[in-house]
């Protein structure tokens, strides 16, 4: 008899009737939302067993890919130290270690090392360990950090005494990512964010060391469920900022970091579709904002003592098509991250005479570059990163006065790497509405452009996030086997500016899916691949993209990989008890409004599964995921199994010890990638694992 695990599971139908806006429908797998129902866990375990059984024959290939990717990691590596006062802080890894070790040196980068926190030791006895915030106190005697042991993104704060090595009794549970120290004489205070019963960070509290956290002072509480709250310290160190952020809305407050009883002052009240962020410089704020119809943002200044809109003065005009993405202020310079023609730029302005220049010297036509805000305000040195799909990541220190740069670190590939054996291209597809859409490509030099190459097409296209053309040590394992690795910079991201984002959200969301399909068809027409030879890959909101495009054009794809996919769009957006629902009304729409409901119904992947052939599919989820609940991929796969008209591999893997980000250990994460790649290769008949490594 065949192994039971080799037989695909079948989730029973339990009709659940829903009705809204004149539409009645039956959700047969609604019951999978109940994690306490034994049948739910039995089904998930059966799916995991089926996936394991399918992948078992591919174990040799998985191990080969794992060894390749791990061989490209310098295991005993470290970050470039960041100077703060007399100390240099950095993170390093040890050979064989899964997790980072937080360290510092005093006096110089060559001084003796002090280990602050070894996460490998912290992780002992846990399947999942992630340190979120990690902040040293202004006097460098203490460190506060948040740790999550199950992937739920619910952190517990601990405080270390660096002189004694002891953990203080100040333990604060149920926190989110924000964690900041006050300044002397308030150097024994901590500001942190707290989650509500819906897993939303809605409150900022102030803790004084030695006090019972149950008695901590509430500094700010957010009543509007569309907003999350965070806290951070300004680059100058002068202020604690408290930010209420919604989708395309923001509201900032500030208080003196040295005041143990400080009360937040409002900068400018929130307005619909009005975003701004702030850095302080002396007696004024620099404010990046999209007011006055500055869609791609402009810069204004305002006095710290009178910071409302009526006192904002234009400092840098809006330039359509050159989105301003972020700002950092230093004693004598302002640094602006921006984009032009879809590529990143770093602008440096000398304050006083407003002399402007851009960091230059880039010789590639597709790359990623970004400033990295440091720990010091009184400096003329800017650190920035540079990489491309064929250039390992580099870190530079840049003198903003002399314009000289010094290479501080180049990513090492221990197993060997020669970029001359690879080629990158930036090509443009024409979407069906005539919009040019950029695509980044990586391939081996000399790859035949005759339609025979398999192609891995990654897409995201949501939240205004830019998918950069970064170097990937894992992608080489596909490219060395003849794949072309592609990133489709579709609408919904911010690659080409704010309009690019607006034209891929709300009632324009279908542009995101159309762009991806049109990119695939362009790559086929130009000979980069052929129909049925494309692996469609995306995660989270990119997983929704996968669900939408495979419903629309299953013929284009040889396989689909959807990680933690947001696919049950209507049911999720109708449930305002979920963490992200209300905050994301401005991204997807509020389905309580009939117009948005009917539009979302046209593309929601779960609601549009139909009786047709589907390509091989590999779907993942996380049991502790607070962003995309496990039941979205589970329900989707159950419905696909019920309705599809062929028997191609359909795999669901629910990680029982992690959340949205997958495995926490760096080597376990490589195993997850190796599993995915082995599936992709097997779908294309390349399961023998042969490579053509240059």
mmCIF file of C-alpha atoms in Angstrom, residues 38-390:
data_model
loop_
_atom_site.group_PDB
_atom_site.id
_atom_site.type_symbol
_atom_site.label_atom_id
_atom_site.label_comp_id
_atom_site.label_asym_id
_atom_site.label_seq_id
_atom_site.Cartn_x
_atom_site.Cartn_y
_atom_site.Cartn_z
ATOM 1 C CA UNK A 38 -8.364 19.276 16.720
ATOM 2 C CA UNK A 39 -9.382 18.757 13.095
ATOM 3 C CA UNK A 40 -7.524 21.937 12.138
ATOM 4 C CA UNK A 41 -4.235 20.773 13.590
ATOM 5 C CA UNK A 42 -4.747 17.287 12.147
ATOM 6 C CA UNK A 43 -5.190 18.795 8.704
ATOM 7 C CA UNK A 44 -2.117 21.030 9.010
ATOM 8 C CA UNK A 45 -0.019 18.113 10.214
ATOM 9 C CA UNK A 46 -1.278 15.972 7.346
ATOM 10 C CA UNK A 47 -0.324 18.680 4.863
ATOM 11 C CA UNK A 48 3.136 18.964 6.421
ATOM 12 C CA UNK A 49 3.572 15.187 6.255
ATOM 13 C CA UNK A 50 2.521 15.183 2.600
ATOM 14 C CA UNK A 51 5.008 17.962 1.819
ATOM 15 C CA UNK A 52 7.796 16.115 3.630
ATOM 16 C CA UNK A 53 6.981 12.914 1.736
ATOM 17 C CA UNK A 54 7.091 14.725 -1.603
ATOM 18 C CA UNK A 55 10.376 16.462 -0.815
ATOM 19 C CA UNK A 56 12.082 13.388 0.657
ATOM 20 C CA UNK A 57 13.470 12.148 -2.699
ATOM 21 C CA UNK A 58 14.856 15.651 -3.251
ATOM 22 C CA UNK A 59 16.903 15.575 -0.030
ATOM 23 C CA UNK A 60 20.232 15.068 -1.856
ATOM 24 C CA UNK A 61 19.476 18.102 -4.021
ATOM 25 C CA UNK A 62 18.428 20.125 -0.980
ATOM 26 C CA UNK A 63 21.663 19.222 0.776
ATOM 27 C CA UNK A 64 23.702 20.171 -2.287
ATOM 28 C CA UNK A 65 21.994 23.563 -2.514
ATOM 29 C CA UNK A 66 22.329 24.065 1.235
ATOM 30 C CA UNK A 67 26.053 23.343 1.068
ATOM 31 C CA UNK A 68 26.460 25.724 -1.879
ATOM 32 C CA UNK A 69 24.699 28.630 -0.196
ATOM 33 C CA UNK A 70 26.359 28.046 3.161
ATOM 34 C CA UNK A 71 29.707 27.853 1.383
ATOM 35 C CA UNK A 72 29.154 31.421 0.182
ATOM 36 C CA UNK A 73 28.829 32.712 3.756
ATOM 37 C CA UNK A 74 31.848 33.860 5.717
ATOM 38 C CA UNK A 75 30.665 32.224 8.897
ATOM 39 C CA UNK A 76 32.979 34.095 11.269
ATOM 40 C CA UNK A 77 31.998 37.507 9.947
ATOM 41 C CA UNK A 78 31.253 40.852 11.589
ATOM 42 C CA UNK A 79 29.639 44.169 10.741
ATOM 43 C CA UNK A 80 31.618 47.391 10.423
ATOM 44 C CA UNK A 81 31.798 48.926 13.923
ATOM 45 C CA UNK A 82 29.685 52.007 14.610
ATOM 46 C CA UNK A 83 31.260 54.680 16.790
ATOM 47 C CA UNK A 84 29.306 56.128 19.683
ATOM 48 C CA UNK A 85 31.278 58.219 22.130
ATOM 49 C CA UNK A 86 34.381 56.261 23.105
ATOM 50 C CA UNK A 87 32.876 52.928 22.063
ATOM 51 C CA UNK A 88 32.607 50.959 18.823
ATOM 52 C CA UNK A 89 29.556 48.713 18.555
ATOM 53 C CA UNK A 90 29.252 45.820 16.122
ATOM 54 C CA UNK A 91 27.696 42.413 15.569
ATOM 55 C CA UNK A 92 29.650 39.314 14.705
ATOM 56 C CA UNK A 93 29.046 35.646 14.015
ATOM 57 C CA UNK A 94 31.123 32.634 14.932
ATOM 58 C CA UNK A 95 31.746 29.679 12.660
ATOM 59 C CA UNK A 96 28.856 27.284 13.083
ATOM 60 C CA UNK A 97 26.812 29.791 15.077
ATOM 61 C CA UNK A 98 23.198 30.317 14.064
ATOM 62 C CA UNK A 99 22.766 33.667 15.777
ATOM 63 C CA UNK A 100 24.542 37.021 16.154
ATOM 64 C CA UNK A 101 26.802 38.100 18.999
ATOM 65 C CA UNK A 102 26.527 41.757 20.030
ATOM 66 C CA UNK A 103 29.912 43.250 20.928
ATOM 67 C CA UNK A 104 31.815 46.475 21.456
ATOM 68 C CA UNK A 105 35.330 47.798 21.834
ATOM 69 C CA UNK A 106 36.510 50.855 23.716
ATOM 70 C CA UNK A 107 38.955 53.488 22.552
ATOM 71 C CA UNK A 108 39.498 52.166 19.027
ATOM 72 C CA UNK A 109 38.372 49.460 16.649
ATOM 73 C CA UNK A 110 41.507 47.551 17.654
ATOM 74 C CA UNK A 111 40.710 47.597 21.366
ATOM 75 C CA UNK A 112 39.798 44.556 23.461
ATOM 76 C CA UNK A 113 36.379 43.068 22.774
ATOM 77 C CA UNK A 114 33.506 42.968 25.229
ATOM 78 C CA UNK A 115 30.662 40.590 24.426
ATOM 79 C CA UNK A 116 27.358 42.238 25.296
ATOM 80 C CA UNK A 117 24.891 39.534 24.292
ATOM 81 C CA UNK A 118 25.457 36.136 22.687
ATOM 82 C CA UNK A 119 22.145 35.227 21.071
ATOM 83 C CA UNK A 120 23.366 31.653 20.550
ATOM 84 C CA UNK A 121 23.341 31.211 24.322
ATOM 85 C CA UNK A 122 20.017 33.012 24.592
ATOM 86 C CA UNK A 123 18.528 30.622 22.025
ATOM 87 C CA UNK A 124 19.458 27.443 23.878
ATOM 88 C CA UNK A 125 16.331 25.391 24.461
ATOM 89 C CA UNK A 126 14.256 27.387 21.962
ATOM 90 C CA UNK A 127 13.254 26.472 18.396
ATOM 91 C CA UNK A 128 12.934 30.133 17.493
ATOM 92 C CA UNK A 129 14.816 33.161 18.830
ATOM 93 C CA UNK A 130 14.831 36.700 17.548
ATOM 94 C CA UNK A 131 16.246 39.807 19.161
ATOM 95 C CA UNK A 132 14.319 42.887 18.067
ATOM 96 C CA UNK A 133 15.514 46.160 19.550
ATOM 97 C CA UNK A 134 19.002 46.289 21.090
ATOM 98 C CA UNK A 135 19.928 49.603 22.700
ATOM 99 C CA UNK A 136 22.829 50.626 24.917
ATOM 100 C CA UNK A 137 22.265 53.273 27.582
ATOM 101 C CA UNK A 138 23.808 56.741 27.050
ATOM 102 C CA UNK A 139 26.432 56.057 29.731
ATOM 103 C CA UNK A 140 27.234 52.683 28.110
ATOM 104 C CA UNK A 141 26.718 50.792 31.390
ATOM 105 C CA UNK A 142 23.517 49.005 30.421
ATOM 106 C CA UNK A 143 21.906 47.327 27.441
ATOM 107 C CA UNK A 144 18.180 46.822 26.913
ATOM 108 C CA UNK A 145 16.910 44.337 24.351
ATOM 109 C CA UNK A 146 13.674 42.674 23.305
ATOM 110 C CA UNK A 147 13.445 38.952 22.533
ATOM 111 C CA UNK A 148 10.753 36.869 20.805
ATOM 112 C CA UNK A 149 10.833 33.083 21.221
ATOM 113 C CA UNK A 150 7.992 31.990 18.924
ATOM 114 C CA UNK A 151 7.852 34.294 15.889
ATOM 115 C CA UNK A 152 4.765 36.148 17.095
ATOM 116 C CA UNK A 153 6.653 39.478 17.141
ATOM 117 C CA UNK A 154 5.688 39.877 20.782
ATOM 118 C CA UNK A 155 8.880 40.814 22.593
ATOM 119 C CA UNK A 156 9.932 40.694 26.230
ATOM 120 C CA UNK A 157 12.394 43.393 27.274
ATOM 121 C CA UNK A 158 15.395 42.590 29.464
ATOM 122 C CA UNK A 159 18.142 44.868 30.795
ATOM 123 C CA UNK A 160 21.782 43.805 31.163
ATOM 124 C CA UNK A 161 24.289 45.389 33.541
ATOM 125 C CA UNK A 162 27.487 45.396 31.484
ATOM 126 C CA UNK A 163 29.718 45.921 34.513
ATOM 127 C CA UNK A 164 28.438 42.913 36.470
ATOM 128 C CA UNK A 165 27.115 40.815 33.583
ATOM 129 C CA UNK A 166 23.851 40.358 35.433
ATOM 130 C CA UNK A 167 20.338 40.670 34.058
ATOM 131 C CA UNK A 168 18.375 43.217 36.059
ATOM 132 C CA UNK A 169 14.938 42.295 37.425
ATOM 133 C CA UNK A 170 13.307 44.836 35.074
ATOM 134 C CA UNK A 171 11.463 42.420 32.750
ATOM 135 C CA UNK A 172 8.764 43.931 30.529
ATOM 136 C CA UNK A 173 6.498 41.579 28.513
ATOM 137 C CA UNK A 174 4.094 42.153 25.607
ATOM 138 C CA UNK A 175 6.146 44.792 23.812
ATOM 139 C CA UNK A 176 6.790 45.537 20.143
ATOM 140 C CA UNK A 177 9.911 46.791 18.352
ATOM 141 C CA UNK A 178 10.300 50.282 19.852
ATOM 142 C CA UNK A 179 12.817 50.643 22.682
ATOM 143 C CA UNK A 180 14.783 53.777 23.582
ATOM 144 C CA UNK A 181 16.744 55.160 26.534
ATOM 145 C CA UNK A 182 16.338 58.606 27.985
ATOM 146 C CA UNK A 183 19.346 60.887 28.499
ATOM 147 C CA UNK A 184 20.915 62.060 31.770
ATOM 148 C CA UNK A 185 19.429 62.957 34.181
ATOM 149 C CA UNK A 186 16.764 60.591 32.819
ATOM 150 C CA UNK A 187 19.286 57.942 31.768
ATOM 151 C CA UNK A 188 17.548 55.273 33.851
ATOM 152 C CA UNK A 189 14.323 55.555 31.849
ATOM 153 C CA UNK A 190 13.182 53.374 28.974
ATOM 154 C CA UNK A 191 10.525 54.167 26.376
ATOM 155 C CA UNK A 192 8.835 51.183 24.766
ATOM 156 C CA UNK A 193 5.744 50.198 22.761
ATOM 157 C CA UNK A 194 3.039 47.875 24.078
ATOM 158 C CA UNK A 195 0.633 45.615 22.190
ATOM 159 C CA UNK A 196 -3.113 45.569 22.773
ATOM 160 C CA UNK A 197 -5.378 42.516 22.743
ATOM 161 C CA UNK A 198 -5.433 42.639 18.925
ATOM 162 C CA UNK A 199 -1.625 42.573 18.701
ATOM 163 C CA UNK A 200 -1.443 46.228 17.682
ATOM 164 C CA UNK A 201 1.256 48.511 19.114
ATOM 165 C CA UNK A 202 -0.936 51.316 20.432
ATOM 166 C CA UNK A 203 0.800 52.643 23.560
ATOM 167 C CA UNK A 204 4.154 54.096 24.577
ATOM 168 C CA UNK A 205 5.193 53.631 28.185
ATOM 169 C CA UNK A 206 8.060 55.025 30.240
ATOM 170 C CA UNK A 207 9.856 52.716 32.662
ATOM 171 C CA UNK A 208 12.242 53.775 35.406
ATOM 172 C CA UNK A 209 14.782 51.116 36.318
ATOM 173 C CA UNK A 210 14.029 49.474 39.621
ATOM 174 C CA UNK A 211 10.304 50.151 39.451
ATOM 175 C CA UNK A 212 7.669 47.513 38.892
ATOM 176 C CA UNK A 213 6.825 47.528 35.140
ATOM 177 C CA UNK A 214 3.169 47.156 36.116
ATOM 178 C CA UNK A 215 3.390 50.721 37.436
ATOM 179 C CA UNK A 216 5.052 52.195 34.330
ATOM 180 C CA UNK A 217 3.814 55.557 33.126
ATOM 181 C CA UNK A 218 1.659 55.773 30.015
ATOM 182 C CA UNK A 219 3.188 58.466 27.804
ATOM 183 C CA UNK A 220 0.904 58.123 24.781
ATOM 184 C CA UNK A 221 -2.034 55.933 23.777
ATOM 185 C CA UNK A 222 -3.532 55.716 20.294
ATOM 186 C CA UNK A 223 -7.314 55.392 20.050
ATOM 187 C CA UNK A 224 -7.623 55.106 16.264
ATOM 188 C CA UNK A 225 -7.219 51.426 15.236
ATOM 189 C CA UNK A 226 -5.874 52.532 11.849
ATOM 190 C CA UNK A 227 -2.636 53.682 13.490
ATOM 191 C CA UNK A 228 0.325 51.883 15.034
ATOM 192 C CA UNK A 229 2.607 53.712 17.462
ATOM 193 C CA UNK A 230 6.384 53.678 17.754
ATOM 194 C CA UNK A 231 9.099 55.600 19.554
ATOM 195 C CA UNK A 232 12.633 56.512 18.519
ATOM 196 C CA UNK A 233 15.459 58.812 19.479
ATOM 197 C CA UNK A 234 16.567 61.551 17.117
ATOM 198 C CA UNK A 235 19.995 61.343 15.479
ATOM 199 C CA UNK A 236 21.104 64.289 17.597
ATOM 200 C CA UNK A 237 20.023 62.402 20.704
ATOM 201 C CA UNK A 238 18.045 65.395 21.912
ATOM 202 C CA UNK A 239 14.475 64.155 21.503
ATOM 203 C CA UNK A 240 12.352 61.059 21.876
ATOM 204 C CA UNK A 241 9.973 60.974 18.925
ATOM 205 C CA UNK A 242 6.584 59.295 19.276
ATOM 206 C CA UNK A 243 5.053 58.458 15.918
ATOM 207 C CA UNK A 244 1.491 57.397 15.176
ATOM 208 C CA UNK A 245 1.651 55.906 11.703
ATOM 209 C CA UNK A 246 -1.184 54.721 9.509
ATOM 210 C CA UNK A 247 -1.146 53.717 5.894
ATOM 211 C CA UNK A 248 -0.217 56.996 4.135
ATOM 212 C CA UNK A 249 -0.796 59.054 7.294
ATOM 213 C CA UNK A 250 1.461 60.110 10.139
ATOM 214 C CA UNK A 251 1.447 62.202 13.278
ATOM 215 C CA UNK A 252 4.643 63.040 15.182
ATOM 216 C CA UNK A 253 5.249 64.139 18.756
ATOM 217 C CA UNK A 254 8.476 64.858 20.593
ATOM 218 C CA UNK A 255 9.728 65.261 24.131
ATOM 219 C CA UNK A 256 13.108 66.059 25.655
ATOM 220 C CA UNK A 257 15.064 62.854 26.173
ATOM 221 C CA UNK A 258 16.594 64.263 29.364
ATOM 222 C CA UNK A 259 13.259 64.960 31.054
ATOM 223 C CA UNK A 260 12.083 61.985 33.161
ATOM 224 C CA UNK A 261 8.600 63.495 33.249
ATOM 225 C CA UNK A 262 8.479 64.830 29.696
ATOM 226 C CA UNK A 263 5.104 65.330 28.024
ATOM 227 C CA UNK A 264 4.952 64.854 24.226
ATOM 228 C CA UNK A 265 4.419 67.960 22.080
ATOM 229 C CA UNK A 266 2.511 67.596 18.821
ATOM 230 C CA UNK A 267 4.263 68.719 15.632
ATOM 231 C CA UNK A 268 1.317 68.627 13.206
ATOM 232 C CA UNK A 269 -2.031 66.811 13.499
ATOM 233 C CA UNK A 270 -2.818 63.921 11.168
ATOM 234 C CA UNK A 271 -4.679 64.516 7.918
ATOM 235 C CA UNK A 272 -5.976 62.016 5.398
ATOM 236 C CA UNK A 273 -3.266 61.032 2.886
ATOM 237 C CA UNK A 274 -0.784 63.373 4.570
ATOM 238 C CA UNK A 275 2.581 61.877 5.482
ATOM 239 C CA UNK A 276 5.544 63.506 7.135
ATOM 240 C CA UNK A 277 8.638 62.631 9.118
ATOM 241 C CA UNK A 278 11.049 64.760 11.061
ATOM 242 C CA UNK A 279 14.696 65.209 12.012
ATOM 243 C CA UNK A 280 15.888 67.925 14.358
ATOM 244 C CA UNK A 281 18.835 70.233 13.815
ATOM 245 C CA UNK A 282 19.500 72.864 16.454
ATOM 246 C CA UNK A 283 16.462 75.072 16.875
ATOM 247 C CA UNK A 284 14.600 73.756 13.822
ATOM 248 C CA UNK A 285 13.066 70.634 12.377
ATOM 249 C CA UNK A 286 13.649 69.382 8.852
ATOM 250 C CA UNK A 287 10.362 67.875 7.689
ATOM 251 C CA UNK A 288 9.911 65.548 4.722
ATOM 252 C CA UNK A 289 6.272 65.665 3.651
ATOM 253 C CA UNK A 290 3.767 65.344 0.818
ATOM 254 C CA UNK A 291 1.714 68.442 1.588
ATOM 255 C CA UNK A 292 0.765 70.952 -1.117
ATOM 256 C CA UNK A 293 0.294 68.013 -3.513
ATOM 257 C CA UNK A 294 4.016 67.171 -3.302
ATOM 258 C CA UNK A 295 3.384 63.521 -4.145
ATOM 259 C CA UNK A 296 7.070 62.641 -4.306
ATOM 260 C CA UNK A 297 7.716 64.675 -1.158
ATOM 261 C CA UNK A 298 9.447 67.945 -0.439
ATOM 262 C CA UNK A 299 11.424 69.322 2.499
ATOM 263 C CA UNK A 300 10.368 72.113 4.814
ATOM 264 C CA UNK A 301 11.724 73.554 8.029
ATOM 265 C CA UNK A 302 9.924 74.701 11.155
ATOM 266 C CA UNK A 303 11.025 76.106 14.518
ATOM 267 C CA UNK A 304 11.146 73.532 17.297
ATOM 268 C CA UNK A 305 9.176 75.952 19.461
ATOM 269 C CA UNK A 306 6.400 76.466 16.877
ATOM 270 C CA UNK A 307 6.346 73.404 14.657
ATOM 271 C CA UNK A 308 2.805 73.442 13.230
ATOM 272 C CA UNK A 309 1.985 73.590 9.514
ATOM 273 C CA UNK A 310 1.505 77.361 9.467
ATOM 274 C CA UNK A 311 5.175 77.764 10.369
ATOM 275 C CA UNK A 312 6.555 75.370 7.763
ATOM 276 C CA UNK A 313 8.908 77.013 5.261
ATOM 277 C CA UNK A 314 9.901 75.369 1.995
ATOM 278 C CA UNK A 315 13.505 74.197 2.034
ATOM 279 C CA UNK A 316 13.692 71.791 -0.913
ATOM 280 C CA UNK A 317 11.051 71.927 -3.619
ATOM 281 C CA UNK A 318 9.004 69.008 -4.846
ATOM 282 C CA UNK A 319 10.414 67.421 -7.994
ATOM 283 C CA UNK A 320 7.961 65.004 -9.625
ATOM 284 C CA UNK A 321 9.632 61.728 -10.520
ATOM 285 C CA UNK A 322 12.390 62.113 -7.921
ATOM 286 C CA UNK A 323 10.835 60.751 -4.724
ATOM 287 C CA UNK A 324 12.506 61.779 -1.480
ATOM 288 C CA UNK A 325 12.552 58.601 0.596
ATOM 289 C CA UNK A 326 14.285 59.635 3.804
ATOM 290 C CA UNK A 327 16.461 62.246 5.506
ATOM 291 C CA UNK A 328 19.246 62.297 8.100
ATOM 292 C CA UNK A 329 20.671 65.411 9.718
ATOM 293 C CA UNK A 330 24.236 65.870 10.935
ATOM 294 C CA UNK A 331 25.953 68.861 12.473
ATOM 295 C CA UNK A 332 26.923 70.392 9.117
ATOM 296 C CA UNK A 333 25.134 68.228 6.557
ATOM 297 C CA UNK A 334 21.752 66.976 5.467
ATOM 298 C CA UNK A 335 21.537 63.603 3.703
ATOM 299 C CA UNK A 336 18.555 62.715 1.512
ATOM 300 C CA UNK A 337 17.840 59.277 0.081
ATOM 301 C CA UNK A 338 15.944 59.570 -3.201
ATOM 302 C CA UNK A 339 15.362 57.876 -6.539
ATOM 303 C CA UNK A 340 15.613 59.029 -10.129
ATOM 304 C CA UNK A 341 14.542 57.026 -13.181
ATOM 305 C CA UNK A 342 13.820 54.171 -10.805
ATOM 306 C CA UNK A 343 17.371 53.994 -9.426
ATOM 307 C CA UNK A 344 18.612 55.058 -5.981
ATOM 308 C CA UNK A 345 20.529 58.246 -5.283
ATOM 309 C CA UNK A 346 22.128 59.710 -2.169
ATOM 310 C CA UNK A 347 22.040 63.512 -1.993
ATOM 311 C CA UNK A 348 24.369 65.399 0.358
ATOM 312 C CA UNK A 349 23.753 69.041 1.260
ATOM 313 C CA UNK A 350 26.181 71.188 3.221
ATOM 314 C CA UNK A 351 24.127 73.263 5.607
ATOM 315 C CA UNK A 352 24.891 76.938 5.658
ATOM 316 C CA UNK A 353 25.462 77.476 1.949
ATOM 317 C CA UNK A 354 23.089 74.671 0.778
ATOM 318 C CA UNK A 355 25.727 73.256 -1.591
ATOM 319 C CA UNK A 356 24.331 69.989 -3.003
ATOM 320 C CA UNK A 357 26.039 67.011 -4.576
ATOM 321 C CA UNK A 358 25.215 63.354 -5.202
ATOM 322 C CA UNK A 359 27.415 60.426 -4.291
ATOM 323 C CA UNK A 360 28.766 59.337 -7.665
ATOM 324 C CA UNK A 361 31.110 56.763 -9.105
ATOM 325 C CA UNK A 362 28.452 54.154 -9.871
ATOM 326 C CA UNK A 363 29.350 52.277 -13.037
ATOM 327 C CA UNK A 364 26.495 49.777 -13.175
ATOM 328 C CA UNK A 365 23.128 50.331 -14.808
ATOM 329 C CA UNK A 366 21.114 48.544 -12.107
ATOM 330 C CA UNK A 367 22.089 48.660 -8.456
ATOM 331 C CA UNK A 368 21.037 49.356 -4.881
ATOM 332 C CA UNK A 369 22.558 52.109 -2.736
ATOM 333 C CA UNK A 370 21.429 53.584 0.560
ATOM 334 C CA UNK A 371 22.763 55.746 3.397
ATOM 335 C CA UNK A 372 23.022 54.143 6.807
ATOM 336 C CA UNK A 373 22.257 56.541 9.612
ATOM 337 C CA UNK A 374 24.971 56.270 12.241
ATOM 338 C CA UNK A 375 25.103 56.771 15.990
ATOM 339 C CA UNK A 376 26.899 60.124 15.859
ATOM 340 C CA UNK A 377 25.565 63.583 15.031
ATOM 341 C CA UNK A 378 28.775 65.629 15.094
ATOM 342 C CA UNK A 379 30.541 64.016 12.151
ATOM 343 C CA UNK A 380 31.299 64.643 8.485
ATOM 344 C CA UNK A 381 31.429 60.912 7.746
ATOM 345 C CA UNK A 382 28.478 59.200 6.103
ATOM 346 C CA UNK A 383 28.246 55.446 5.861
ATOM 347 C CA UNK A 384 26.460 53.969 2.869
ATOM 348 C CA UNK A 385 25.948 50.584 1.298
ATOM 349 C CA UNK A 386 26.226 49.596 -2.353
ATOM 350 C CA UNK A 387 25.406 46.380 -4.153
ATOM 351 C CA UNK A 388 23.991 45.005 -7.387
ATOM 352 C CA UNK A 389 22.695 41.658 -8.511
ATOM 353 C CA UNK A 390 26.245 40.673 -9.499
#
